[in-house]
């Protein structure tokens, strides 16, 4: 028999794998109380399409068989075997309940019908519960081929449908590459041939709809015609991209029916992942509901973590490097409520699960997600500070044994300092959203202390030496990642420290170095290729600025040339002329190039990223003014922290925007607001899919570049591309930063603790302190001695520092002391041994560094800016280009332990030389045209506009306005003979130039919004 390469062949292959057969039993199965269904393959029954009730969307025979086997009294009460009023009433009630609650909730909780409580599904049995296991075995998981689902379009049929106890939970459209059709054709069939008004396709009637071929799987949870959203359900390729790897045992998509859709796996999804969740609309108060089905990487990371905990118990660290757009909030919610019940050696592993987020605006989002998936809301506690202090709330939650506790990292220092009374001897799971290196800091040490299981109270008669030793020992243990806790860290941008703390160790290399890698990865590359996020570098345009400065005095004083360059750059970039020119480019680009695309139905927004609050305020005024000049209805919003005064009176977000700061995120979603101008705000953790353009006027690099530009990458219906205009030309730094996180991020080797020995040796050699002073100081400090007892030791060290060390040695000592404290703070978390002397030195140096004066540094550029002026400014937009990223894993080196050690020497140069060198570096693409345009725009056009005779002619006799314009131009240009001789000659002698000036002045006066001189 020849190989069947048709679509029906794929259908038969899946059916055989799941049910063990491809054809129905003859005679066909009849449901009776004693009938035993025949299943095969992975545990599914082969259903008969003739048993499907199209009006009520149930397989009557499978439903009847389930009820008669598990609840015979119910089957008899509703007369399930007879088509009469009782059955019709029951089916109508069942249909109504599914319509109102969704099939997931109906299967989980059953329905009430008259006096009856009817179970429609028996879930996963707990270990040792034989009756529950027996009931679970009576569930009927059935697969039906060629399901004719419509009463009206009777010839239309789905390739496959899955049922649980007669209730449909999944549908399939299959396509075959060997017949030149792909998963895209299956998606098109769902969108165009499957009428969403059919009862089977109503919201939450089915759990999921799959489009499948041999290479890819995609799914949709709500069919709405052409707007249906199909998401990838693929494993990812070996290179970290979209799709699936080749399978040596069959089809690349075989994992779907062989592993994901087995009865036990689908039951797990039904019980722990699938859900209908509602999100309120802040403007209307109405809730918008959506049905959630896990994506493959979400299902895989949660199941992999749960399996590892069940195998090894508490005490391990896990790092999930999941790109933005991976759905980390849902993954964390699913992990939180399931890991709380994992058992190891017959005992529950954790007493409480603590969920930590470093982003305040995600705290509430995580809390709602977890509550949506928990069956008992009282088992979740959120540290909010409402009703009582945050400290008291946390203590109460720990004492009450709350299964899940949610709080922000920012609360730990204040919360954990008062947790001495927290229950001891318990085990905890700590789940960290957006893990950063701060997890190894004092805030994390405070958390560890609160959760530690072996803290011992001090005896009243303990002497001071024993006391100090005990406290040091406690501090050492509080810094460790606890043996009674597991840490689960999620991040898109893993730093070297994060990998060092939470990464999975790799086998030693040839040199014995041990690297680390994430436990689970969902790469930025895969997220982009699967279109969960957009590539923010695809339409990246660097903008180059060119300037020409001039001296304004005849004298030629000396200034420090090194500092002068950066100071002059800041001066010209924040000059009113530069801000105005850049604001015009931003507004013109957004209004003329972004909005006309009509993506997201014309609802696009833009973010302006600035490097300082003063510059953000400048941009706010410049953009608002230019929008008004262009007669645009749109307005900007500015975002920064605090109140500030830049010479024109105090300003704040509220005073400039006209509404409270708390409303910024909701207002930017509404017209007339289209520009969000930020200074160190909304650049991490801010999720606004309407953002389509970003205008960067700030130096970016490293993780900050990835986090900032990634504000644009959120997908939205109709959003196909995003734009970045970079006025600082960060191209090289941006490319290097994204390359680190495009695929899997590895750590080359662990930090060498011997470098702390080297740092201590170099500090000791400078003889600022003696070890006896360190011991004495730490003893006094830990015994809570008064300040006057501590200060003499610090004063003695300060005197040696200031009187006996050269300036270079002073800089070396402070930088090495800071490096020691910083590096020890991290290493103490992961070292397998304790070093009390390091702990003592860290305590001492932390306070000593604060007591030491900073080396005198004269500002040898003071007064320079008052002696120069910006003669010309020009912006040149380079070619729009995508920034390519390397298709390979990146490897980070461990965090450096060394420190610098010398004071930079100033290089004095005359102001004229500094200006010449600056103009050569930043004015290489400059011409007289820029100076001419500036002269016309800032001097000639305003004077002509104020010429009284021209104004009268324009207002009263428009036919003579052109004549008066020429006359006014001559009256303004004539005085320029001495200062602008070349301009004067060209205007008088060159008719083409004169016409150019006249046209430009006319456009400026008439305020034509589409032309800029």
Short mmCIF file of C-alpha atoms in Angstrom, two decimals, residues 131-437:
data_model
loop_
_atom_site.label_atom_id
_atom_site.label_comp_id
_atom_site.label_asym_id
_atom_site.label_seq_id
_atom_site.Cartn_x
_atom_site.Cartn_y
_atom_site.Cartn_z
CA UNK A 131 -11.57 6.26 44.81
CA UNK A 132 -10.39 9.48 43.11
CA UNK A 133 -8.15 7.44 40.83
CA UNK A 134 -11.09 5.22 39.93
CA UNK A 135 -13.28 8.22 39.10
CA UNK A 136 -10.53 9.84 37.04
CA UNK A 137 -10.28 6.60 35.06
CA UNK A 138 -13.96 6.90 34.17
CA UNK A 139 -13.45 10.22 32.34
CA UNK A 140 -13.96 9.85 28.60
CA UNK A 141 -11.32 11.57 26.46
CA UNK A 142 -12.53 11.17 22.88
CA UNK A 143 -11.34 12.24 19.45
CA UNK A 144 -13.73 12.65 16.53
CA UNK A 145 -12.70 12.85 12.86
CA UNK A 146 -14.46 15.03 10.32
CA UNK A 147 -16.85 16.64 12.78
CA UNK A 148 -19.83 18.20 10.97
CA UNK A 149 -20.56 21.03 13.40
CA UNK A 150 -23.16 23.22 11.68
CA UNK A 151 -26.92 22.96 11.33
CA UNK A 152 -26.89 25.44 8.46
CA UNK A 153 -23.70 24.56 6.57
CA UNK A 154 -24.09 20.83 6.87
CA UNK A 155 -21.19 19.93 4.57
CA UNK A 156 -18.59 21.85 6.57
CA UNK A 157 -16.53 19.69 8.88
CA UNK A 158 -13.54 20.10 11.18
CA UNK A 159 -10.64 17.72 10.60
CA UNK A 160 -10.47 16.72 14.28
CA UNK A 161 -12.22 17.60 17.52
CA UNK A 162 -11.36 16.60 21.08
CA UNK A 163 -13.99 15.98 23.75
CA UNK A 164 -13.90 15.40 27.48
CA UNK A 165 -16.98 13.52 28.64
CA UNK A 166 -18.82 14.69 25.56
CA UNK A 167 -17.95 18.39 25.91
CA UNK A 168 -15.77 19.80 23.10
CA UNK A 169 -12.45 21.23 24.30
CA UNK A 170 -10.31 21.54 21.16
CA UNK A 171 -10.61 21.63 17.37
CA UNK A 172 -8.04 21.04 14.62
CA UNK A 173 -7.51 22.17 11.07
CA UNK A 174 -4.72 20.14 9.46
CA UNK A 175 -2.60 20.94 6.43
CA UNK A 176 0.10 19.01 4.63
CA UNK A 177 3.29 20.51 3.23
CA UNK A 178 3.54 17.62 0.77
CA UNK A 179 0.36 18.86 -0.89
CA UNK A 180 1.74 22.43 -0.95
CA UNK A 181 -0.37 23.64 1.96
CA UNK A 182 0.89 24.91 5.29
CA UNK A 183 -0.30 26.02 8.69
CA UNK A 184 -1.02 29.46 7.19
CA UNK A 185 -3.71 27.88 5.01
CA UNK A 186 -5.24 26.26 8.11
CA UNK A 187 -5.32 29.64 9.84
CA UNK A 188 -6.93 31.19 6.78
CA UNK A 189 -9.55 28.43 6.81
CA UNK A 190 -10.41 29.18 10.44
CA UNK A 191 -10.65 32.91 9.69
CA UNK A 192 -12.71 32.72 6.51
CA UNK A 193 -14.57 29.39 6.44
CA UNK A 194 -15.44 28.93 10.10
CA UNK A 195 -18.32 31.24 11.00
CA UNK A 196 -17.68 32.60 14.52
CA UNK A 197 -21.45 32.75 15.05
CA UNK A 198 -21.59 28.97 15.13
CA UNK A 199 -22.23 27.77 18.72
CA UNK A 200 -19.09 25.61 18.73
CA UNK A 201 -16.90 28.68 18.03
CA UNK A 202 -18.47 30.96 20.67
CA UNK A 203 -16.16 32.51 23.26
CA UNK A 204 -14.93 29.94 25.84
CA UNK A 205 -17.07 27.14 24.33
CA UNK A 206 -13.83 25.36 23.42
CA UNK A 207 -10.55 25.55 25.22
CA UNK A 208 -8.42 26.01 22.09
CA UNK A 209 -8.41 25.79 18.29
CA UNK A 210 -5.26 24.34 16.66
CA UNK A 211 -3.88 24.95 13.16
CA UNK A 212 -1.31 22.23 12.44
CA UNK A 213 1.00 20.98 9.71
CA UNK A 214 4.12 18.80 9.87
CA UNK A 215 6.37 21.73 10.79
CA UNK A 216 4.37 24.16 12.94
CA UNK A 217 1.54 24.45 15.44
CA UNK A 218 -0.49 27.58 16.06
CA UNK A 219 -3.47 28.11 18.31
CA UNK A 220 -6.33 30.50 18.95
CA UNK A 221 -8.58 30.74 22.01
CA UNK A 222 -11.34 32.86 20.45
CA UNK A 223 -12.41 32.72 16.81
CA UNK A 224 -13.68 36.11 15.62
CA UNK A 225 -13.32 35.82 11.86
CA UNK A 226 -10.53 37.68 10.12
CA UNK A 227 -9.43 39.30 13.40
CA UNK A 228 -8.74 35.94 15.04
CA UNK A 229 -5.30 35.87 16.67
CA UNK A 230 -3.28 32.69 16.20
CA UNK A 231 -0.21 32.32 18.39
CA UNK A 232 2.70 29.92 17.85
CA UNK A 233 2.81 26.78 19.96
CA UNK A 234 6.26 25.69 18.85
CA UNK A 235 9.27 24.37 20.76
CA UNK A 236 11.81 26.65 19.09
CA UNK A 237 14.70 25.53 16.91
CA UNK A 238 18.13 24.41 18.05
CA UNK A 239 19.46 27.85 16.99
CA UNK A 240 17.00 29.64 19.27
CA UNK A 241 14.59 30.73 16.55
CA UNK A 242 10.95 30.17 15.73
CA UNK A 243 9.61 26.80 14.62
CA UNK A 244 10.47 23.27 15.67
CA UNK A 245 13.60 21.10 15.44
CA UNK A 246 13.53 18.01 13.23
CA UNK A 247 12.29 14.92 15.04
CA UNK A 248 14.24 11.67 14.57
CA UNK A 249 11.10 9.68 15.44
CA UNK A 250 8.47 11.24 13.19
CA UNK A 251 6.92 14.62 12.47
CA UNK A 252 8.34 17.81 13.99
CA UNK A 253 4.93 18.60 15.46
CA UNK A 254 4.42 15.16 16.97
CA UNK A 255 5.04 16.54 20.48
CA UNK A 256 1.54 18.09 20.34
CA UNK A 257 -0.45 14.85 20.21
CA UNK A 258 2.20 12.57 21.72
CA UNK A 259 2.99 14.61 24.87
CA UNK A 260 0.95 17.80 25.25
CA UNK A 261 -2.49 16.34 24.52
CA UNK A 262 -2.33 13.10 26.45
CA UNK A 263 -5.25 12.76 28.89
CA UNK A 264 -3.04 13.45 31.92
CA UNK A 265 -1.31 16.42 30.32
CA UNK A 266 -4.55 17.97 29.07
CA UNK A 267 -6.05 17.47 32.53
CA UNK A 268 -3.09 19.35 34.00
CA UNK A 269 -3.63 22.22 31.54
CA UNK A 270 -7.32 22.27 32.32
CA UNK A 271 -6.74 22.33 36.08
CA UNK A 272 -3.69 24.60 36.35
CA UNK A 273 -3.24 26.76 33.26
CA UNK A 274 -6.38 27.38 31.20
CA UNK A 275 -8.56 30.18 32.49
CA UNK A 276 -10.94 32.97 31.52
CA UNK A 277 -9.65 36.21 33.02
CA UNK A 278 -11.18 39.67 33.05
CA UNK A 279 -9.37 42.99 32.90
CA UNK A 280 -11.33 46.14 33.82
CA UNK A 281 -11.34 49.14 31.50
CA UNK A 282 -10.35 52.08 33.68
CA UNK A 283 -12.34 54.48 31.54
CA UNK A 284 -15.62 52.57 31.25
CA UNK A 285 -15.42 50.27 34.28
CA UNK A 286 -16.37 47.29 32.13
CA UNK A 287 -14.33 44.11 32.21
CA UNK A 288 -12.88 42.69 29.02
CA UNK A 289 -12.61 38.91 29.16
CA UNK A 290 -10.11 36.70 27.39
CA UNK A 291 -9.40 33.00 27.52
CA UNK A 292 -5.84 31.94 28.30
CA UNK A 293 -4.09 28.84 27.02
CA UNK A 294 -0.37 28.46 27.77
CA UNK A 295 2.21 28.91 25.04
CA UNK A 296 4.66 26.04 24.67
CA UNK A 297 7.61 27.71 26.41
CA UNK A 298 5.37 28.74 29.34
CA UNK A 299 4.10 25.21 29.78
CA UNK A 300 7.60 23.81 29.41
CA UNK A 301 9.34 26.13 31.91
CA UNK A 302 6.73 25.62 34.62
CA UNK A 303 6.62 21.85 34.21
CA UNK A 304 10.43 21.61 34.09
CA UNK A 305 10.78 23.64 37.30
CA UNK A 306 8.10 21.64 39.10
CA UNK A 307 9.72 18.36 38.07
CA UNK A 308 13.14 19.47 39.31
CA UNK A 309 11.72 20.56 42.68
CA UNK A 310 9.86 17.26 43.03
CA UNK A 311 13.14 15.43 42.37
CA UNK A 312 15.55 17.48 44.49
CA UNK A 313 13.43 19.34 47.06
CA UNK A 314 14.28 22.81 48.39
CA UNK A 315 17.61 24.61 48.21
CA UNK A 316 18.28 25.05 44.49
CA UNK A 317 18.49 28.15 42.28
CA UNK A 318 16.85 28.48 38.87
CA UNK A 319 17.15 31.17 36.18
CA UNK A 320 14.62 31.51 33.36
CA UNK A 321 15.89 33.85 30.65
CA UNK A 322 12.63 34.73 28.93
CA UNK A 323 12.46 37.57 26.45
CA UNK A 324 10.11 40.50 26.72
CA UNK A 325 6.78 39.41 25.31
CA UNK A 326 7.17 35.90 26.73
CA UNK A 327 4.28 36.27 29.16
CA UNK A 328 6.42 36.12 32.32
CA UNK A 329 3.55 37.30 34.51
CA UNK A 330 1.43 34.28 33.59
CA UNK A 331 4.40 31.92 33.89
CA UNK A 332 5.09 33.25 37.39
CA UNK A 333 1.41 32.97 38.32
CA UNK A 334 1.23 29.35 37.11
CA UNK A 335 4.47 28.45 38.89
CA UNK A 336 3.42 30.18 42.12
CA UNK A 337 0.17 28.37 42.67
CA UNK A 338 1.54 24.96 41.63
CA UNK A 339 4.94 24.96 43.33
CA UNK A 340 3.17 25.60 46.64
CA UNK A 341 1.80 22.04 46.49
CA UNK A 342 4.80 20.12 45.10
CA UNK A 343 5.87 17.16 47.22
CA UNK A 344 9.28 15.54 47.66
CA UNK A 345 9.66 12.21 49.46
CA UNK A 346 5.98 12.37 50.39
CA UNK A 347 6.10 15.82 52.03
CA UNK A 348 5.11 19.22 50.74
CA UNK A 349 8.33 21.02 49.82
CA UNK A 350 7.41 24.61 50.75
CA UNK A 351 5.44 26.22 53.56
CA UNK A 352 5.08 29.53 51.71
CA UNK A 353 5.82 30.93 48.28
CA UNK A 354 7.09 34.52 48.20
CA UNK A 355 6.73 36.34 44.88
CA UNK A 356 9.00 39.35 44.50
CA UNK A 357 8.81 41.95 41.76
CA UNK A 358 11.27 44.79 41.33
CA UNK A 359 8.71 46.79 39.37
CA UNK A 360 5.97 48.42 41.40
CA UNK A 361 3.56 48.66 38.49
CA UNK A 362 3.75 44.88 38.02
CA UNK A 363 2.99 44.06 41.66
CA UNK A 364 -0.77 44.49 41.21
CA UNK A 365 -0.73 42.75 37.83
CA UNK A 366 1.00 39.68 39.30
CA UNK A 367 -1.38 39.62 42.23
CA UNK A 368 -4.43 39.55 39.99
CA UNK A 369 -2.92 36.87 37.75
CA UNK A 370 -2.18 34.59 40.69
CA UNK A 371 -5.61 35.14 42.23
CA UNK A 372 -7.22 34.26 38.90
CA UNK A 373 -5.51 30.86 38.92
CA UNK A 374 -5.88 30.07 42.64
CA UNK A 375 -9.02 28.25 43.63
CA UNK A 376 -8.94 29.67 47.20
CA UNK A 377 -8.31 33.42 47.28
CA UNK A 378 -7.74 33.42 51.04
CA UNK A 379 -4.48 31.52 50.52
CA UNK A 380 -2.89 34.54 48.78
CA UNK A 381 -1.55 37.53 50.72
CA UNK A 382 -0.39 40.78 49.15
CA UNK A 383 1.86 43.10 51.16
CA UNK A 384 0.19 46.42 50.32
CA UNK A 385 0.29 48.38 53.59
CA UNK A 386 -3.48 48.80 53.58
CA UNK A 387 -5.10 48.37 56.98
CA UNK A 388 -1.79 47.83 58.76
CA UNK A 389 1.90 48.40 58.16
CA UNK A 390 3.67 46.35 55.52
CA UNK A 391 5.88 44.88 58.22
CA UNK A 392 2.91 43.68 60.24
CA UNK A 393 1.25 42.29 57.12
CA UNK A 394 4.27 40.21 56.19
CA UNK A 395 4.69 38.90 59.73
CA UNK A 396 1.01 37.97 59.84
CA UNK A 397 1.14 36.22 56.46
CA UNK A 398 4.21 34.18 57.44
CA UNK A 399 2.73 33.27 60.83
CA UNK A 400 -0.59 32.29 59.24
CA UNK A 401 1.15 30.09 56.71
CA UNK A 402 -0.21 31.91 53.66
CA UNK A 403 0.62 29.74 50.68
CA UNK A 404 1.54 32.70 48.46
CA UNK A 405 2.83 36.12 49.58
CA UNK A 406 3.35 38.88 47.00
CA UNK A 407 5.46 42.00 47.57
CA UNK A 408 7.94 44.33 45.89
CA UNK A 409 11.70 44.20 46.36
CA UNK A 410 11.63 47.83 47.51
CA UNK A 411 9.76 46.81 50.67
CA UNK A 412 12.38 44.35 51.91
CA UNK A 413 14.76 46.67 53.82
CA UNK A 414 11.94 48.11 55.94
CA UNK A 415 10.03 44.84 56.23
CA UNK A 416 12.74 42.36 57.01
CA UNK A 417 14.48 44.38 59.73
CA UNK A 418 11.53 43.68 62.03
CA UNK A 419 10.98 40.00 61.20
CA UNK A 420 12.73 38.47 64.21
CA UNK A 421 9.42 36.93 65.24
CA UNK A 422 8.79 35.21 61.90
CA UNK A 423 8.24 31.45 62.20
CA UNK A 424 11.48 29.50 61.97
CA UNK A 425 12.25 26.07 60.55
CA UNK A 426 10.08 26.48 57.47
CA UNK A 427 10.92 26.15 53.79
CA UNK A 428 10.24 28.83 51.21
CA UNK A 429 10.11 29.29 47.46
CA UNK A 430 11.23 32.77 46.41
CA UNK A 431 10.10 33.70 42.89
CA UNK A 432 11.75 36.83 41.54
CA UNK A 433 10.33 38.76 38.60
CA UNK A 434 12.95 40.63 36.53
CA UNK A 435 15.90 39.38 38.60
CA UNK A 436 18.74 41.87 38.87
CA UNK A 437 22.08 41.84 40.62
#
